[in-house]
mmCIF file of C-alpha atoms and ligand atoms in Angstrom:
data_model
loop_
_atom_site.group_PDB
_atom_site.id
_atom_site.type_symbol
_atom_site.label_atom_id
_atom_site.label_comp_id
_atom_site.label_asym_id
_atom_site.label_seq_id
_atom_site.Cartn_x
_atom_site.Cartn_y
_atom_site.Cartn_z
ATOM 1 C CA UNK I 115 -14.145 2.855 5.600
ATOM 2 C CA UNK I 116 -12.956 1.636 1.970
ATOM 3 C CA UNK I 117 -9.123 2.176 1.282
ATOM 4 C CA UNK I 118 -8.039 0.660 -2.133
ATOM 5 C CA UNK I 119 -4.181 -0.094 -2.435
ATOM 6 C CA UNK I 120 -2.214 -0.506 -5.734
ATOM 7 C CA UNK I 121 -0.769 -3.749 -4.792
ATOM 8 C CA UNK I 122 -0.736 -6.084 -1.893
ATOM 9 C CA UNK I 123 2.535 -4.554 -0.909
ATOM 10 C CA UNK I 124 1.073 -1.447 0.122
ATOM 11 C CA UNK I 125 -1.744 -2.848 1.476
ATOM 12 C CA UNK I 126 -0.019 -5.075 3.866
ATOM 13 C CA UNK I 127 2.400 -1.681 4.607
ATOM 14 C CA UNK I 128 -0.706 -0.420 5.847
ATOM 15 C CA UNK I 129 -2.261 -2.833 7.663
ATOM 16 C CA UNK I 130 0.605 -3.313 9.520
ATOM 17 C CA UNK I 131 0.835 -0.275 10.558
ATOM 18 C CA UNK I 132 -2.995 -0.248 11.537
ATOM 19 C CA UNK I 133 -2.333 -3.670 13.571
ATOM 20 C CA UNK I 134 0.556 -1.922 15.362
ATOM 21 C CA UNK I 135 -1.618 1.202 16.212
ATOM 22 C CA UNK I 136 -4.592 -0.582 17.537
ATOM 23 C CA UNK I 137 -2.445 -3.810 19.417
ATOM 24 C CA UNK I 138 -0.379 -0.295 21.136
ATOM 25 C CA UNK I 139 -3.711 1.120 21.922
ATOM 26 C CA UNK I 140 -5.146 -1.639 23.408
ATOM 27 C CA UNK I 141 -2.546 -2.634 25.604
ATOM 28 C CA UNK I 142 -2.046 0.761 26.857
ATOM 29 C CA UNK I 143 -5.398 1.204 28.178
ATOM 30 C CA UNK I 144 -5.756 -2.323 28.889
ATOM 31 C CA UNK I 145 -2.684 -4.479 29.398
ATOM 32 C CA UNK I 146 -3.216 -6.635 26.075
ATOM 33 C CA UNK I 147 -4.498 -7.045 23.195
ATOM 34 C CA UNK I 148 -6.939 -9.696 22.274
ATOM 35 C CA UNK I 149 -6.959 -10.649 18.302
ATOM 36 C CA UNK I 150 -8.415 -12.935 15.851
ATOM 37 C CA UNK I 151 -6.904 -13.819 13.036
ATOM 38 C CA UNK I 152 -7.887 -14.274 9.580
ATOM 39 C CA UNK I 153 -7.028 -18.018 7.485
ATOM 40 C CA UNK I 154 -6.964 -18.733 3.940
ATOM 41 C CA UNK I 155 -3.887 -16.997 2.211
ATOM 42 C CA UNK I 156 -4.396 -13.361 1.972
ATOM 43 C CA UNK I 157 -2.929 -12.654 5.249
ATOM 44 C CA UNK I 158 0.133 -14.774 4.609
ATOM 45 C CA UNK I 159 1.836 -11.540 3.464
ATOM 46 C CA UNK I 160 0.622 -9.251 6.547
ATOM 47 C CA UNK I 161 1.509 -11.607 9.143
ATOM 48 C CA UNK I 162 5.131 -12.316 7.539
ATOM 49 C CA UNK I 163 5.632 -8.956 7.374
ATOM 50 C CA UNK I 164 4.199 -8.444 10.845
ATOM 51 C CA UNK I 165 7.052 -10.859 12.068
ATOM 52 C CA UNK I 166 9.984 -8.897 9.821
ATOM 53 C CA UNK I 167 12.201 -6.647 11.084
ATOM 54 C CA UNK I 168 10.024 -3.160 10.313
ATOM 55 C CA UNK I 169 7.258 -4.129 12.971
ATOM 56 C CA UNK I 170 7.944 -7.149 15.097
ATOM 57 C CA UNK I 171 9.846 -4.615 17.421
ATOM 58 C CA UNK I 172 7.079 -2.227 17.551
ATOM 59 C CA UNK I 173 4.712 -4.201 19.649
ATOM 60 C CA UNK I 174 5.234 -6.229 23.097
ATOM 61 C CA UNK I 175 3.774 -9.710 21.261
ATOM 62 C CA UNK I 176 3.852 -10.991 25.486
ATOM 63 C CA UNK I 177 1.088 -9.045 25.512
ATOM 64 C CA UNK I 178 -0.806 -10.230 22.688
ATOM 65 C CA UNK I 179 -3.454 -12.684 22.770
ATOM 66 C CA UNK I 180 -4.090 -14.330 19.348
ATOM 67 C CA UNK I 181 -7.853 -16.228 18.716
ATOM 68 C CA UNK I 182 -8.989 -17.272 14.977
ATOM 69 C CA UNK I 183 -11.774 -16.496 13.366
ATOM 70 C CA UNK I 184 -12.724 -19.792 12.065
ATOM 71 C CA UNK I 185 -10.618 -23.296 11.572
ATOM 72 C CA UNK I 186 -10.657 -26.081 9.312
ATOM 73 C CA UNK I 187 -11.444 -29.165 11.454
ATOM 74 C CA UNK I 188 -8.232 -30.678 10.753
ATOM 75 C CA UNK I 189 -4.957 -31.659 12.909
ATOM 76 C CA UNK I 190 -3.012 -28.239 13.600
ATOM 77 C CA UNK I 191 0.008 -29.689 11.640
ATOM 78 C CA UNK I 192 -2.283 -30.405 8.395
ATOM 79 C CA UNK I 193 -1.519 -28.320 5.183
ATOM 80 C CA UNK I 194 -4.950 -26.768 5.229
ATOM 81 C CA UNK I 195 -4.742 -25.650 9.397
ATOM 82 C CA UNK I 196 -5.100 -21.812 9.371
ATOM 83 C CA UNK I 197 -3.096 -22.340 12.807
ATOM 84 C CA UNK I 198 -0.580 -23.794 10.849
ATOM 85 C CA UNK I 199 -0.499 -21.123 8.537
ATOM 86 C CA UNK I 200 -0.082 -18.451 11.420
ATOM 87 C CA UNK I 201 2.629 -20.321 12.887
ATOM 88 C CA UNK I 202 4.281 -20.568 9.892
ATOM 89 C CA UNK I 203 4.257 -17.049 8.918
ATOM 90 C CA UNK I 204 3.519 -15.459 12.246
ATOM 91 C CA UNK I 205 4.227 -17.011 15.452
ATOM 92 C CA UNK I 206 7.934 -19.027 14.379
ATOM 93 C CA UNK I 207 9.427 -15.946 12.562
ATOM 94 C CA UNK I 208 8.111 -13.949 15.682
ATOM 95 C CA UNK I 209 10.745 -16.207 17.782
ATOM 96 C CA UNK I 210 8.918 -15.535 20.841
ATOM 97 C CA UNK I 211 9.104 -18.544 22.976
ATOM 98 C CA UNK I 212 5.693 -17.781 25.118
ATOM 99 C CA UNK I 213 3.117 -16.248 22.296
ATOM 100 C CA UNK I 214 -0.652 -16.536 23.751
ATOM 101 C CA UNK I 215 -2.298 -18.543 21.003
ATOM 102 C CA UNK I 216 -5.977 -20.017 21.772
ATOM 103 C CA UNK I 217 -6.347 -22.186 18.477
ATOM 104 C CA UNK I 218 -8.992 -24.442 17.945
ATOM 105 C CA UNK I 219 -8.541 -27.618 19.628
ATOM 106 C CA UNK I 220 -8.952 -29.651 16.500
ATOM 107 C CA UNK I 221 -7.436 -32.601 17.697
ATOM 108 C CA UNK I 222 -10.311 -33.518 20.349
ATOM 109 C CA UNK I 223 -12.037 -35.467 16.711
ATOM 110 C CA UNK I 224 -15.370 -34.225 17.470
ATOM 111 C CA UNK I 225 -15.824 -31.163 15.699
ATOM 112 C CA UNK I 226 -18.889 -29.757 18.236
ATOM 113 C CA UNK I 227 -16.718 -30.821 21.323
ATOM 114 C CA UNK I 228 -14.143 -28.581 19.415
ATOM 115 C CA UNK I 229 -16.202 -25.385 19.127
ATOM 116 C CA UNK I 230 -17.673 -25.793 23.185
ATOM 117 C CA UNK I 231 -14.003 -26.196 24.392
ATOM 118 C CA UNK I 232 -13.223 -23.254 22.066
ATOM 119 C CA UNK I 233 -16.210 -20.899 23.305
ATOM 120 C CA UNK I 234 -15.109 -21.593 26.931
ATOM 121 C CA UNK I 235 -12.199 -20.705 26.250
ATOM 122 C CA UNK I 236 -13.297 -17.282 24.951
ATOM 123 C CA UNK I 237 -15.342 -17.021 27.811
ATOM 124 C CA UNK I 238 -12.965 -17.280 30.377
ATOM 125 C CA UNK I 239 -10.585 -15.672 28.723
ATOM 126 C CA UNK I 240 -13.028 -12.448 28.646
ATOM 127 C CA UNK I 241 -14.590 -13.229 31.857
ATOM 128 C CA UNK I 242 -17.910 -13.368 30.006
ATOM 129 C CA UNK I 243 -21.079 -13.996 32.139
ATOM 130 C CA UNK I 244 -24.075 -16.224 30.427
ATOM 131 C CA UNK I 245 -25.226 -14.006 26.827
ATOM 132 C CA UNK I 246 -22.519 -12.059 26.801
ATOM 133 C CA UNK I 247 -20.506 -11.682 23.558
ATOM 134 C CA UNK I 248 -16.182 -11.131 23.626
ATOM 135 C CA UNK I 249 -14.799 -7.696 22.172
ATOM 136 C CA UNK I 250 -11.761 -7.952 20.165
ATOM 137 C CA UNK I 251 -9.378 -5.736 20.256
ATOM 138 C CA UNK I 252 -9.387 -6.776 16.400
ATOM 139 C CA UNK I 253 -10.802 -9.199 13.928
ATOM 140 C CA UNK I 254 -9.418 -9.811 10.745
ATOM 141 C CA UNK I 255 -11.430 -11.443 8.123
ATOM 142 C CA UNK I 256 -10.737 -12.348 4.633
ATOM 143 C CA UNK I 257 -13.144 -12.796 2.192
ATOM 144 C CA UNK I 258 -14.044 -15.684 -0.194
ATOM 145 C CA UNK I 259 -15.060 -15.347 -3.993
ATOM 146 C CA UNK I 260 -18.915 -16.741 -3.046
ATOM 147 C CA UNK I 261 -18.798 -13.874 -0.374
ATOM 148 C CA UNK I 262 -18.346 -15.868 2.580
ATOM 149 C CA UNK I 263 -16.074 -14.533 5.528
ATOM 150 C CA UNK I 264 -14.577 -16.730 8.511
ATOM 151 C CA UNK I 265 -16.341 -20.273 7.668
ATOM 152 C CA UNK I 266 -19.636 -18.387 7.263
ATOM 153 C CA UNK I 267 -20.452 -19.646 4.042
ATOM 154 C CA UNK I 268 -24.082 -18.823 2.199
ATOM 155 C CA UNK I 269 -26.999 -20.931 2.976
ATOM 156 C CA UNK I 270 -25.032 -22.252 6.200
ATOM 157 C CA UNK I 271 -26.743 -23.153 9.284
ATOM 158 C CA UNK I 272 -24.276 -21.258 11.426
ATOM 159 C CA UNK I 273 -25.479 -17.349 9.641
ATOM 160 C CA UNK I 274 -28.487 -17.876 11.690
ATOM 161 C CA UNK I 275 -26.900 -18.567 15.140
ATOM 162 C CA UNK I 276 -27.665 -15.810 17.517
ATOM 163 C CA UNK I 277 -26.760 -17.506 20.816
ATOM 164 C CA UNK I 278 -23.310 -19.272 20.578
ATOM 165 C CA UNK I 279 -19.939 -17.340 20.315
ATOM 166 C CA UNK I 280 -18.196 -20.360 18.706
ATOM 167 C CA UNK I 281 -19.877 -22.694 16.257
ATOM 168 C CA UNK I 282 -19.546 -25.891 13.989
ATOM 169 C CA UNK I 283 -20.619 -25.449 10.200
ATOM 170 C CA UNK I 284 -21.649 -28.055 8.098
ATOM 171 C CA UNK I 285 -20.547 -26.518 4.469
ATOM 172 C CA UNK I 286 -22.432 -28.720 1.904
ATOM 173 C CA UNK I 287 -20.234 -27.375 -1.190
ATOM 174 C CA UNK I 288 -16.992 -28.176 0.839
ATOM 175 C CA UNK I 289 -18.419 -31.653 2.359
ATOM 176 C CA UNK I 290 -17.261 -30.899 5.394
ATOM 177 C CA UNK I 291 -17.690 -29.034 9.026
ATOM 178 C CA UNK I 292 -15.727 -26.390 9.648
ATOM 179 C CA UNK I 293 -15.352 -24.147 12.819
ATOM 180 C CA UNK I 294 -16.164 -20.432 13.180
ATOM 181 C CA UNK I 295 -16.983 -17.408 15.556
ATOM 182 C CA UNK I 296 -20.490 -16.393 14.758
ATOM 183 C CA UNK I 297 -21.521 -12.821 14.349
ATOM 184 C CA UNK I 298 -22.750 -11.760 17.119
ATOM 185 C CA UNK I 299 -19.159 -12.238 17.982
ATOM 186 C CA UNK I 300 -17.826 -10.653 15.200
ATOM 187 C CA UNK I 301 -19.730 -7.957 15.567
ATOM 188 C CA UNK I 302 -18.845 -7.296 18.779
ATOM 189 C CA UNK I 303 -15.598 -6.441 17.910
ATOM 190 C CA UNK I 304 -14.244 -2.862 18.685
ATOM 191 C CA UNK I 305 -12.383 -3.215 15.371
ATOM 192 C CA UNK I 306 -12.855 -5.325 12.162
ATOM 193 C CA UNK I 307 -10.757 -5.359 8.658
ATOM 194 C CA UNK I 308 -11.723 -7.048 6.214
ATOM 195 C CA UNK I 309 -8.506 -7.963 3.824
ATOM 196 C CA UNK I 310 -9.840 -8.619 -0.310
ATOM 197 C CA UNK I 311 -7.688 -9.071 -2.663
ATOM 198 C CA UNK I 312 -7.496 -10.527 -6.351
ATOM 199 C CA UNK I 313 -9.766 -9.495 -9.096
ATOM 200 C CA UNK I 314 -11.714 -12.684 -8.732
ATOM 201 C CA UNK I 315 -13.368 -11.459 -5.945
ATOM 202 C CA UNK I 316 -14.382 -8.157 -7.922
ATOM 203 C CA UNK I 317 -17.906 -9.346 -8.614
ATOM 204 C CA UNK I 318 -18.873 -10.465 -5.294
ATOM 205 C CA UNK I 319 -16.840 -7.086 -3.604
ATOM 206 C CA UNK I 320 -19.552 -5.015 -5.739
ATOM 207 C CA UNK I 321 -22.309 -7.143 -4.583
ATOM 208 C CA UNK I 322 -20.992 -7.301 -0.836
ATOM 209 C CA UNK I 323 -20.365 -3.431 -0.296
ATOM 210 C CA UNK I 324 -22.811 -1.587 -3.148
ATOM 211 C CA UNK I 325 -25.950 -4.802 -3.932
ATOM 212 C CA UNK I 326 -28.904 -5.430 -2.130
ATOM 213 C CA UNK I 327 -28.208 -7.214 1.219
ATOM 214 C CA UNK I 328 -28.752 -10.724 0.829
ATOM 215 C CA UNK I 329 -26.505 -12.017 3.498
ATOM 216 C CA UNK I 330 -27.659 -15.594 2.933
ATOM 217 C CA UNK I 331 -26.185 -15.227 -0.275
ATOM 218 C CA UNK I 332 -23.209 -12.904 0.904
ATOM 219 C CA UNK I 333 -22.449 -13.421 4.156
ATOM 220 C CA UNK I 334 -19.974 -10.912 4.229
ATOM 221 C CA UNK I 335 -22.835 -8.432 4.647
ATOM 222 C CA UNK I 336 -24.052 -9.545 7.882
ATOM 223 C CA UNK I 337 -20.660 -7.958 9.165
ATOM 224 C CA UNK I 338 -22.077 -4.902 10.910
ATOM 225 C CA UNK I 339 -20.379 -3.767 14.225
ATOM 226 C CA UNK I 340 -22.769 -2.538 17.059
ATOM 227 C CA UNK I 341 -20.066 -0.450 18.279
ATOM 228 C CA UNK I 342 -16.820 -0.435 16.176
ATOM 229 C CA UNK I 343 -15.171 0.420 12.921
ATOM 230 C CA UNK I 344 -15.299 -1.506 9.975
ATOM 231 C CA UNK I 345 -12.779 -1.263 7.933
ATOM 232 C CA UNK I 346 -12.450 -2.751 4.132
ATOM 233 C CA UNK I 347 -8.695 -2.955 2.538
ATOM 234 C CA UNK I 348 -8.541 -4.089 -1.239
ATOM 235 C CA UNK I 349 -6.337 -3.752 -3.650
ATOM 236 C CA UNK I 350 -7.332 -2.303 -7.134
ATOM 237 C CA UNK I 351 -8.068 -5.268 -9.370
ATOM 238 C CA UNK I 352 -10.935 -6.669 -6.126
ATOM 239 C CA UNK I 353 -12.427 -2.821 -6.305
ATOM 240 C CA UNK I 354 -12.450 -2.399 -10.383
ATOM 241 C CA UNK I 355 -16.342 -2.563 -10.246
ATOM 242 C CA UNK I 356 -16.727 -0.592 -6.866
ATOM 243 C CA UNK I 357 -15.942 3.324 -8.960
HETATM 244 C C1 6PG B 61 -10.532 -19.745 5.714
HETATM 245 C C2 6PG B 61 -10.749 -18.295 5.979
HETATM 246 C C3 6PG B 61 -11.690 -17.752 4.953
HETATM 247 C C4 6PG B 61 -10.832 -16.884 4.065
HETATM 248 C C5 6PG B 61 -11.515 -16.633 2.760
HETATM 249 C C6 6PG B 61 -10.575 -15.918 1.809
HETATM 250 O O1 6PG B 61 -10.477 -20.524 6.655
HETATM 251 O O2 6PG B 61 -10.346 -20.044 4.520
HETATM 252 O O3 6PG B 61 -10.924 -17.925 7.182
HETATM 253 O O4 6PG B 61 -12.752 -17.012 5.448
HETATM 254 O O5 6PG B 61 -10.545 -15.657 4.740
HETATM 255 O O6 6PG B 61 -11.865 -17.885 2.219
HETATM 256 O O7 6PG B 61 -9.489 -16.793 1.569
HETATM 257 P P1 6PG B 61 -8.212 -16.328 0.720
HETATM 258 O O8 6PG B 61 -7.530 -15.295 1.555
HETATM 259 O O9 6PG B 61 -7.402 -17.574 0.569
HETATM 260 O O10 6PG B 61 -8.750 -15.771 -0.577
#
């Protein structure tokens, strides 16, 4: 499913409001509700507005277990942490003093020690036995202007990974590794939305959703849930060339 907002504002209303619905779901027929969030800084907005007064009384956040969808292997305090970002605009407004948060353990320095510690965590946390993949509740992903999504960036070693459920990524571009669920993860996931924004990201959106699949080239692509909705919210200037 494709919804395209006016602004960011009314995207964000929205998702909200989708978050809410699917966190009350889940924890109604199963006691929580088991997230990932999305980094970078289109979700800034959502998760603010998540913690504001409209919806953080809407949802029992004790009962909320928060993953992320990839990390930047930096300190959890660093400017470019997407845990720092979710604290910042998430967890701290959200005043709760005992959120569940699984973030990566960045600060073990060894960025493949980082995503083993991570996937056990997962698996525990899941009760997974050997092959088996988590199912989010939820997984939002953003996506980048060169089409990737999480750290799954194109011609990266970790699109091919079929096995692992965490992994490290060596981004040549970026010159550096960066963490990420894989996607036989992601695609596990009951329920994924994708949040694109910003008409730079027009082009790739039209290649992503309507060109050939090349997921080498758009990762994005590769985001195909065996059993679960997909669902895509944009505002009008990243959809221009979708019509
Ligand atoms: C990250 C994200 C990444 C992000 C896209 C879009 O760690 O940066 O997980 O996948 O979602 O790069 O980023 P923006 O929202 O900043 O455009």
């Amino acid at each position: 499913m494709i919804k395209v907002f006016p602004d960011a504002k009314e995207l964000n209303k929205f998702a909200a409001e989708t978050f809410i619905k699917i966190g009350n779901s889940a924890i109604e027929r199963r006691g929580r509700f088991a997230l990932a969030l999305a980094g970078g800084s289109t979700p800034k907005s959502l998760y603010r507005l998540l913690a504001g007064k409209n919806f953080k009384n809407k949802l029992d956040w004790k009962r909320v277990f928060f993953f992320f969808g990839d990390e930047r292997n930096v300190s959890p305090d660093d400017e470019r942490s997407n845990f720092r970002m979710a604290n910042e605009n998430l967890f701290a407004p959200l005043c709760e003093n005992a959120l569940n948060v699984f973030r990566w353990r960045t600060e073990l320095g060894d960025a493949r020690k980082t995503a083993e510690v991570y996937e056990q965590s997962i698996k525990r946390f899941f009760g997974l036995a050997e092959n088996e993949f988590p199912r989010f509740d939820l997984i939002l992903l953003g996506m980048g202007a060169d089409g990737h999504t999480a750290s799954l960036f194109p011609e990266t070693e970790a699109l091919r990974e079929t096995e692992k459920i965490a992994a490290v990524n060596w981004v040549e571009r970026l010159k550096e590794f960066r963490l990420t669920l894989t996607f036989p993860a992601i695609n596990n996931a009951a329920v994924v939305i994708f949040l694109v924004t910003g008409a730079e990201k027009a082009k790739t959106f039209k290649e992503v959703l309507r060109g050939r699949f090349q997921p080498e080239k758009f990762p994005s692509q590769a985001v195909k849930l065996i059993k679960g909705d997909l669902i895509w919210l944009t505002d009008e200037k990243a959809a221009q060339f979708l019509a």
